[in-house]
């Protein structure tokens, strides 16, 4: 049906299974495409949709120009090449979708030009898909209470060109063999808040959160539980991010900054985190850092002169005989004996 009519495809309960045997390679089990400028309202409810085709690649559900509906409610889809492909969809809700064991993508847009606007994904699971568990792009995309864990070397979440992306209260877990984490690329207005990350990868060049050329990224109130060899967050290529009020336990590096601006305030960093912030050795990695001076000792900052530091436990006034040890080049301390402002030059107060 087109326009206002709603088509509901449903089983009696979530154990109702539809086995799909498809003879045409690259075909879809459900091709829900509206043409000629129309749109469709389609809802799948209380179903297991399983691919039983052998020897050729076939796909699950193609959603094009679907709008104003709850597309999935209590649905499992599994074992296709692409489980769910979306193109030009807006104002839709996905609830309790279990998207599993795709040979390529779990849920993803058709192309980089596909429009996905005002999409909400709730309480869903994206696991064991071999390329990308969950891939999104478009405007106003909200992902709440989902599990996009990575156990098979795929990307957990891949977000490209999003404006208004919210990841709230999600769960993420991985294995030591995981090579890819989660990518935020060319996005504006990103909230990553209240999520739990169980990080186990030991792969070389691994990144949990790869923030690439993205602005207005707020990473706050998350729990990062890693192991010693992890590198967790890379902010690079012109990104601007605030990383505040998080808890991180175990990692070789928590934040890596390359040609970007990062604000890091009030993060709780475990004693077994080796490096808190790593500023790459050039003049375009700007850092605003508020912490105690002991935590600063865990930072690699070759260009502190372009950074803004505030240490909550640092002496700002002292006598000549009791001037503190200098923490960074340019640090200031007022000498109350001589009534002069002293500056640390890297080896002494002048």
Short mmCIF file of C-alpha atoms in Angstrom, two decimals:
data_model
loop_
_atom_site.label_atom_id
_atom_site.label_comp_id
_atom_site.label_asym_id
_atom_site.label_seq_id
_atom_site.Cartn_x
_atom_site.Cartn_y
_atom_site.Cartn_z
CA UNK A 1 0.00 0.00 0.00
CA UNK A 2 1.01 3.61 -0.58
CA UNK A 3 0.34 6.79 1.37
CA UNK A 4 -1.79 6.41 4.50
CA UNK A 5 -2.49 2.68 4.55
CA UNK A 6 -0.51 0.54 6.97
CA UNK A 7 0.55 -3.00 6.14
CA UNK A 8 1.40 -5.16 9.16
CA UNK A 9 3.32 -8.41 8.66
CA UNK A 10 3.20 -10.33 11.91
CA UNK A 11 3.39 -13.69 13.58
CA UNK A 12 1.40 -15.00 16.51
CA UNK A 13 4.38 -14.48 18.81
CA UNK A 14 8.13 -14.00 18.66
CA UNK A 15 8.59 -17.74 17.98
CA UNK A 16 6.79 -17.57 14.64
CA UNK A 17 9.54 -18.27 12.11
CA UNK A 18 9.52 -17.51 8.42
CA UNK A 19 12.17 -19.51 6.54
CA UNK A 20 13.24 -17.87 3.27
CA UNK A 21 14.41 -19.89 0.27
CA UNK A 22 15.35 -17.52 -2.57
CA UNK A 23 16.56 -18.55 -6.02
CA UNK A 24 17.73 -15.16 -7.35
CA UNK A 25 21.11 -13.87 -6.21
CA UNK A 26 21.07 -10.46 -4.47
CA UNK A 27 17.27 -10.48 -4.27
CA UNK A 28 15.38 -9.44 -1.12
CA UNK A 29 13.02 -11.56 0.92
CA UNK A 30 10.92 -8.39 1.41
CA UNK A 31 11.29 -5.54 -1.07
CA UNK A 32 9.34 -2.74 0.63
CA UNK A 33 9.99 0.01 -1.90
CA UNK A 34 7.70 2.90 -2.73
CA UNK A 35 8.04 4.42 -6.18
CA UNK A 36 6.85 7.52 -8.03
CA UNK A 37 7.31 9.87 -5.10
CA UNK A 38 5.00 7.92 -2.78
CA UNK A 39 5.82 6.46 0.59
CA UNK A 40 4.77 3.35 2.51
CA UNK A 41 3.90 2.42 6.05
CA UNK A 42 4.99 -1.13 6.82
CA UNK A 43 5.43 -2.82 10.17
CA UNK A 44 6.99 -6.21 11.00
CA UNK A 45 5.90 -7.68 14.33
CA UNK A 46 6.51 -10.85 16.34
CA UNK A 47 8.56 -12.69 13.74
CA UNK A 48 11.77 -14.59 13.12
CA UNK A 49 12.89 -14.07 9.51
CA UNK A 50 15.64 -16.55 8.67
CA UNK A 51 17.58 -17.11 5.47
CA UNK A 52 17.78 -20.76 4.42
CA UNK A 53 19.25 -20.14 0.95
CA UNK A 54 22.55 -21.85 0.23
CA UNK A 55 25.42 -21.07 -2.18
CA UNK A 56 24.26 -17.59 -3.26
CA UNK A 57 24.01 -14.22 -1.49
CA UNK A 58 20.49 -12.99 -0.81
CA UNK A 59 19.22 -10.12 1.36
CA UNK A 60 16.57 -9.73 4.00
CA UNK A 61 14.48 -6.54 4.00
CA UNK A 62 14.78 -3.48 1.76
CA UNK A 63 13.03 -0.41 3.16
CA UNK A 64 12.77 2.55 0.78
CA UNK A 65 10.57 5.60 1.38
CA UNK A 66 9.00 4.18 4.50
CA UNK A 67 7.77 6.71 7.03
CA UNK A 68 5.69 7.45 10.13
CA UNK A 69 5.52 3.96 11.53
CA UNK A 70 7.07 1.50 13.91
CA UNK A 71 8.91 -0.58 11.33
CA UNK A 72 10.05 -3.36 13.67
CA UNK A 73 8.51 -4.60 16.91
CA UNK A 74 9.93 -7.77 18.43
CA UNK A 75 11.57 -9.14 15.27
CA UNK A 76 14.62 -11.34 14.68
CA UNK A 77 16.27 -11.30 11.25
CA UNK A 78 19.32 -13.43 10.55
CA UNK A 79 21.73 -15.12 8.16
CA UNK A 80 21.20 -12.96 5.05
CA UNK A 81 23.98 -11.17 3.17
CA UNK A 82 22.54 -7.82 4.29
CA UNK A 83 19.83 -8.27 6.88
CA UNK A 84 18.20 -4.83 6.64
CA UNK A 85 18.92 -2.18 3.98
CA UNK A 86 17.42 1.31 4.29
CA UNK A 87 17.07 4.14 1.78
CA UNK A 88 15.21 7.44 2.08
CA UNK A 89 13.35 6.68 5.30
CA UNK A 90 12.14 9.20 7.85
CA UNK A 91 10.19 9.34 11.11
CA UNK A 92 10.37 5.64 11.87
CA UNK A 93 10.89 3.67 15.09
CA UNK A 94 12.65 0.34 15.57
CA UNK A 95 11.88 -1.59 18.78
CA UNK A 96 13.29 -4.91 19.92
CA UNK A 97 15.01 -5.84 16.66
CA UNK A 98 17.55 -8.66 16.84
CA UNK A 99 19.76 -8.39 13.76
CA UNK A 100 22.18 -11.32 13.65
CA UNK A 101 24.73 -13.24 11.57
CA UNK A 102 24.64 -11.24 8.34
CA UNK A 103 27.46 -12.11 5.95
CA UNK A 104 27.91 -8.37 5.31
CA UNK A 105 25.90 -5.72 7.21
CA UNK A 106 23.34 -6.08 9.94
CA UNK A 107 21.43 -2.83 9.39
CA UNK A 108 22.86 -0.24 6.98
CA UNK A 109 21.92 2.41 4.41
CA UNK A 110 21.91 1.43 0.75
CA UNK A 111 24.54 4.03 -0.30
CA UNK A 112 26.33 7.04 1.17
CA UNK A 113 23.62 9.16 -0.50
CA UNK A 114 20.72 7.45 1.28
CA UNK A 115 18.60 9.70 3.48
CA UNK A 116 17.72 8.46 6.98
CA UNK A 117 16.04 11.22 8.98
CA UNK A 118 14.42 11.12 12.41
CA UNK A 119 15.18 7.47 13.14
CA UNK A 120 14.88 5.99 16.64
CA UNK A 121 16.29 2.57 17.51
CA UNK A 122 15.37 1.17 20.94
CA UNK A 123 16.35 -1.92 22.94
CA UNK A 124 17.72 -3.78 19.91
CA UNK A 125 20.64 -6.17 19.34
CA UNK A 126 23.12 -6.06 16.45
CA UNK A 127 25.65 -8.87 16.76
CA UNK A 128 27.72 -11.35 14.72
CA UNK A 129 27.38 -9.41 11.45
CA UNK A 130 30.64 -9.63 9.53
CA UNK A 131 31.17 -6.10 8.14
CA UNK A 132 29.14 -3.58 10.12
CA UNK A 133 26.75 -4.52 12.89
CA UNK A 134 24.92 -1.20 12.71
CA UNK A 135 25.53 1.61 10.20
CA UNK A 136 23.66 4.93 10.19
CA UNK A 137 23.68 8.28 8.44
CA UNK A 138 21.30 11.21 8.19
CA UNK A 139 19.65 13.65 10.60
CA UNK A 140 18.36 13.11 14.13
CA UNK A 141 19.26 9.49 14.75
CA UNK A 142 18.74 8.27 18.32
CA UNK A 143 20.01 4.89 19.53
CA UNK A 144 18.92 4.00 23.06
CA UNK A 145 19.49 0.89 25.16
CA UNK A 146 20.91 -1.22 22.32
CA UNK A 147 23.66 -3.81 22.09
CA UNK A 148 25.95 -3.50 19.08
CA UNK A 149 28.73 -5.70 20.46
CA UNK A 150 31.49 -6.85 18.16
CA UNK A 151 32.52 -10.49 18.35
CA UNK A 152 33.46 -11.21 14.73
CA UNK A 153 35.83 -8.46 13.59
CA UNK A 154 33.13 -6.16 12.22
CA UNK A 155 32.55 -2.56 13.19
CA UNK A 156 30.19 -2.24 16.11
CA UNK A 157 28.70 1.09 15.01
CA UNK A 158 29.62 3.00 11.85
CA UNK A 159 28.13 6.51 11.67
CA UNK A 160 28.77 8.58 8.54
CA UNK A 161 27.59 12.13 7.84
CA UNK A 162 25.13 12.32 10.72
CA UNK A 163 23.71 15.60 12.03
CA UNK A 164 22.29 14.99 15.46
CA UNK A 165 23.39 11.52 16.55
CA UNK A 166 22.61 10.33 20.09
CA UNK A 167 24.02 7.12 21.60
CA UNK A 168 22.49 6.82 25.04
CA UNK A 169 22.62 3.97 27.53
CA UNK A 170 23.93 1.32 25.13
CA UNK A 171 26.04 -1.76 25.80
CA UNK A 172 29.14 -2.72 23.84
CA UNK A 173 31.38 -5.76 24.30
CA UNK A 174 34.08 -7.35 22.18
CA UNK A 175 36.65 -10.13 22.04
CA UNK A 176 40.45 -9.94 22.05
CA UNK A 177 40.42 -10.68 18.30
CA UNK A 178 38.36 -7.59 17.47
CA UNK A 179 40.12 -5.40 14.89
CA UNK A 180 37.53 -2.64 14.50
CA UNK A 181 35.70 -0.63 17.11
CA UNK A 182 33.20 2.13 16.43
CA UNK A 183 33.56 4.96 13.89
CA UNK A 184 32.06 8.46 13.99
CA UNK A 185 32.96 10.10 10.68
CA UNK A 186 31.96 13.49 9.24
CA UNK A 187 29.27 13.95 11.88
CA UNK A 188 27.99 17.08 13.64
CA UNK A 189 26.24 17.21 17.00
CA UNK A 190 27.06 13.83 18.53
CA UNK A 191 26.11 12.74 22.06
CA UNK A 192 27.74 9.58 23.43
CA UNK A 193 26.41 9.39 26.95
CA UNK A 194 25.78 6.81 29.66
CA UNK A 195 27.12 3.85 27.68
CA UNK A 196 29.08 0.84 28.94
CA UNK A 197 32.08 -0.41 26.95
CA UNK A 198 33.65 -3.78 27.78
CA UNK A 199 36.87 -3.64 25.76
CA UNK A 200 39.11 -6.67 25.21
CA UNK A 201 40.85 -6.15 21.87
CA UNK A 202 44.58 -6.78 21.71
CA UNK A 203 44.90 -6.04 17.99
CA UNK A 204 47.51 -3.60 16.72
CA UNK A 205 46.17 -0.14 15.76
CA UNK A 206 42.82 -0.91 17.37
CA UNK A 207 40.57 2.03 18.37
CA UNK A 208 37.38 1.77 20.38
CA UNK A 209 36.03 5.18 19.28
CA UNK A 210 37.46 6.61 16.07
CA UNK A 211 36.23 10.23 15.89
CA UNK A 212 37.12 11.51 12.42
CA UNK A 213 36.44 15.06 11.17
CA UNK A 214 33.42 15.47 13.44
CA UNK A 215 32.27 18.52 15.42
CA UNK A 216 30.30 19.01 18.58
CA UNK A 217 31.07 15.56 19.97
CA UNK A 218 30.08 15.11 23.64
CA UNK A 219 31.49 11.97 25.23
CA UNK A 220 30.31 12.00 28.83
CA UNK A 221 29.25 9.80 31.74
CA UNK A 222 30.41 6.58 30.08
CA UNK A 223 32.16 3.59 31.62
CA UNK A 224 35.19 2.27 29.73
CA UNK A 225 36.45 -1.05 31.08
CA UNK A 226 39.51 -2.02 29.05
CA UNK A 227 42.70 -4.02 29.28
CA UNK A 228 46.25 -2.68 29.36
CA UNK A 229 46.94 -2.81 25.62
CA UNK A 230 43.90 -0.83 24.44
CA UNK A 231 43.88 2.55 22.73
CA UNK A 232 40.40 3.82 23.36
CA UNK A 233 39.53 7.21 21.84
CA UNK A 234 41.18 8.90 18.85
CA UNK A 235 40.08 12.45 18.02
CA UNK A 236 41.58 13.43 14.68
CA UNK A 237 41.43 15.36 11.40
CA UNK A 238 39.73 18.54 12.50
CA UNK A 239 37.37 17.19 15.16
CA UNK A 240 36.13 19.07 18.21
CA UNK A 241 35.15 17.00 21.24
CA UNK A 242 34.40 17.24 24.94
CA UNK A 243 35.36 14.17 26.96
CA UNK A 244 34.06 14.80 30.46
CA UNK A 245 32.90 12.92 33.55
CA UNK A 246 33.79 9.44 32.28
CA UNK A 247 35.27 6.49 34.15
CA UNK A 248 38.07 4.55 32.50
CA UNK A 249 39.75 1.45 33.87
CA UNK A 250 42.80 -0.17 32.23
CA UNK A 251 44.15 1.09 28.92
CA UNK A 252 47.49 1.89 27.34
CA UNK A 253 45.99 5.16 26.07
CA UNK A 254 42.66 6.79 26.85
CA UNK A 255 42.64 9.83 24.51
CA UNK A 256 44.80 10.44 21.42
CA UNK A 257 44.55 13.90 19.82
CA UNK A 258 45.60 14.63 16.25
CA UNK A 259 44.94 17.98 14.56
CA UNK A 260 41.85 18.52 16.71
CA UNK A 261 40.48 20.29 19.79
CA UNK A 262 39.70 18.29 22.91
CA UNK A 263 38.32 19.34 26.28
CA UNK A 264 38.90 16.81 29.06
CA UNK A 265 37.41 17.61 32.46
CA UNK A 266 36.64 15.56 35.55
CA UNK A 267 37.32 12.11 34.14
CA UNK A 268 38.03 9.40 36.68
CA UNK A 269 41.09 7.51 35.47
CA UNK A 270 42.20 4.25 37.06
CA UNK A 271 45.77 3.80 38.27
CA UNK A 272 46.29 1.14 35.60
CA UNK A 273 45.70 3.58 32.71
CA UNK A 274 49.18 4.19 31.27
CA UNK A 275 48.50 7.38 29.25
CA UNK A 276 45.58 9.70 29.91
CA UNK A 277 46.02 12.06 26.92
CA UNK A 278 48.50 11.82 24.04
CA UNK A 279 48.96 15.00 22.03
CA UNK A 280 50.59 14.23 18.71
CA UNK A 281 53.84 16.13 18.20
CA UNK A 282 52.66 19.03 16.07
CA UNK A 283 51.05 22.40 16.70
CA UNK A 284 47.47 21.53 15.81
CA UNK A 285 46.33 19.36 18.71
CA UNK A 286 44.71 21.74 21.17
CA UNK A 287 43.79 20.52 24.65
CA UNK A 288 41.82 22.05 27.48
CA UNK A 289 42.62 19.97 30.54
CA UNK A 290 41.26 20.31 34.06
CA UNK A 291 42.57 17.66 36.44
CA UNK A 292 45.07 17.24 39.25
CA UNK A 293 48.79 17.46 38.63
CA UNK A 294 49.28 13.76 39.36
CA UNK A 295 46.99 12.84 36.47
CA UNK A 296 48.91 15.24 34.22
CA UNK A 297 51.95 13.01 34.76
CA UNK A 298 50.09 10.38 32.74
CA UNK A 299 49.91 12.71 29.71
CA UNK A 300 52.18 12.95 26.67
CA UNK A 301 51.98 16.63 25.71
CA UNK A 302 54.97 17.85 23.67
CA UNK A 303 53.35 21.23 22.98
CA UNK A 304 51.89 22.44 26.30
CA UNK A 305 52.28 26.05 25.14
CA UNK A 306 49.17 25.76 22.97
CA UNK A 307 47.12 24.04 25.69
CA UNK A 308 45.00 25.37 28.53
CA UNK A 309 45.69 23.63 31.83
CA UNK A 310 44.01 23.95 35.20
CA UNK A 311 45.23 21.78 38.05
CA UNK A 312 42.94 21.73 41.04
CA UNK A 313 45.73 20.81 43.48
CA UNK A 314 48.46 23.12 42.16
CA UNK A 315 49.95 25.91 44.32
CA UNK A 316 49.45 29.36 42.83
CA UNK A 317 51.16 31.26 45.66
CA UNK A 318 54.35 30.30 47.55
CA UNK A 319 57.44 31.73 49.16
CA UNK A 320 60.75 31.74 47.29
CA UNK A 321 62.01 28.90 49.46
CA UNK A 322 58.90 26.77 48.86
CA UNK A 323 58.11 27.22 45.19
CA UNK A 324 56.59 23.92 43.91
CA UNK A 325 58.11 21.69 41.29
CA UNK A 326 57.12 22.97 37.86
CA UNK A 327 54.69 20.77 35.99
CA UNK A 328 54.77 22.25 32.48
CA UNK A 329 56.58 24.98 30.55
CA UNK A 330 54.73 28.24 31.07
CA UNK A 331 53.25 27.31 34.46
CA UNK A 332 52.95 30.36 36.74
CA UNK A 333 53.35 30.77 40.48
CA UNK A 334 53.34 34.03 42.45
CA UNK A 335 56.38 34.44 44.71
CA UNK A 336 55.06 36.06 47.90
CA UNK A 337 58.58 36.71 49.19
CA UNK A 338 59.59 38.95 46.27
CA UNK A 339 56.07 39.86 45.10
CA UNK A 340 56.92 38.70 41.57
CA UNK A 341 55.29 36.28 39.16
CA UNK A 342 57.48 33.25 38.44
CA UNK A 343 57.26 31.18 35.27
CA UNK A 344 58.56 27.64 34.92
CA UNK A 345 60.88 27.38 31.90
CA UNK A 346 61.17 23.62 32.00
CA UNK A 347 64.05 23.41 34.47
CA UNK A 348 63.73 26.38 36.85
CA UNK A 349 61.57 29.30 37.93
CA UNK A 350 62.37 32.61 36.28
#
